[in-house]
């Protein structure tokens, strides 16, 4: 049995998955480990996860590829900025290190949201959407997108395609850790809400409904910021589908309803009706392992005709 491994290396946990090498990429086994930080820690936790997954596989399993998704800028197989993994400066040749540590298994490393885009594509295909282009918008601690255009994952000239979180949303807004003012991420993300609101997203919506003026403002900025990100992706690359995921949008159906309402309110012009952005939006179910699954599929592209290539 040929197997592909995918590791979603997050700031707190590593989610590992083993899938069959060819369609329909059935999940054979999964595991979760705590993250270790710094260059040595990230390599070690990746190799330990490979060992753990391999030990749970049938005796006849052959691992044909390993894919790694990391929360940072990835270029040429190296991870540069991944602050949540304690990597901020010297490029880490993570793919080469993991390949060397596994006896030469072909290994690919990609930004985690870009990798998750492939997992999202797989979910859409399983649910009857035969798209070959989509944007996956992840609204978690930050906000960022992955782009799959005409069947190809868009990496970008510097690995930054879809990194929209630090576009300036309000030039008079608060200072962002990136050094600019009023970045989109300060409003339309989990960290953006936590900066201003002590409770959960569901409590935020309840308080806004009850007339709390701060809650109304934070809710409306969150809603319009995410709606703007969706519109930005739809207008800039005109993808068939914008698949939205992440803890913030999973937290309350009221937010999803508010985002769709905001997008539909923009359809009262002929351009807005032509764009039809609200009808392009899909929501990835909470708990779907798109990150690890997509990382596993990083190694599949060259072999499956009609599939994607990175
Ligand atoms: Zn910023």
Tab-separated table of N, CA and C and ligand atoms in Angstrom, residues 166 176 178 183, ligand 1:
chain	number	residue	atom	x	y	z
A	166	UNK	N	-2.038	41.787	6.255
A	166	UNK	CA	-1.413	43.057	6.603
A	166	UNK	C	-1.617	44.129	5.537
A	176	UNK	N	-0.003	47.921	14.380
A	176	UNK	CA	0.038	46.462	14.235
A	176	UNK	C	1.456	45.984	14.573
A	178	UNK	N	3.291	44.329	12.893
A	178	UNK	CA	4.112	44.361	11.681
A	178	UNK	C	4.698	45.746	11.429
A	183	UNK	N	-3.996	47.309	10.096
A	183	UNK	CA	-4.024	46.159	9.180
A	183	UNK	C	-5.345	45.395	9.307
B	1	LIG	ZN1	0.119	44.415	10.142
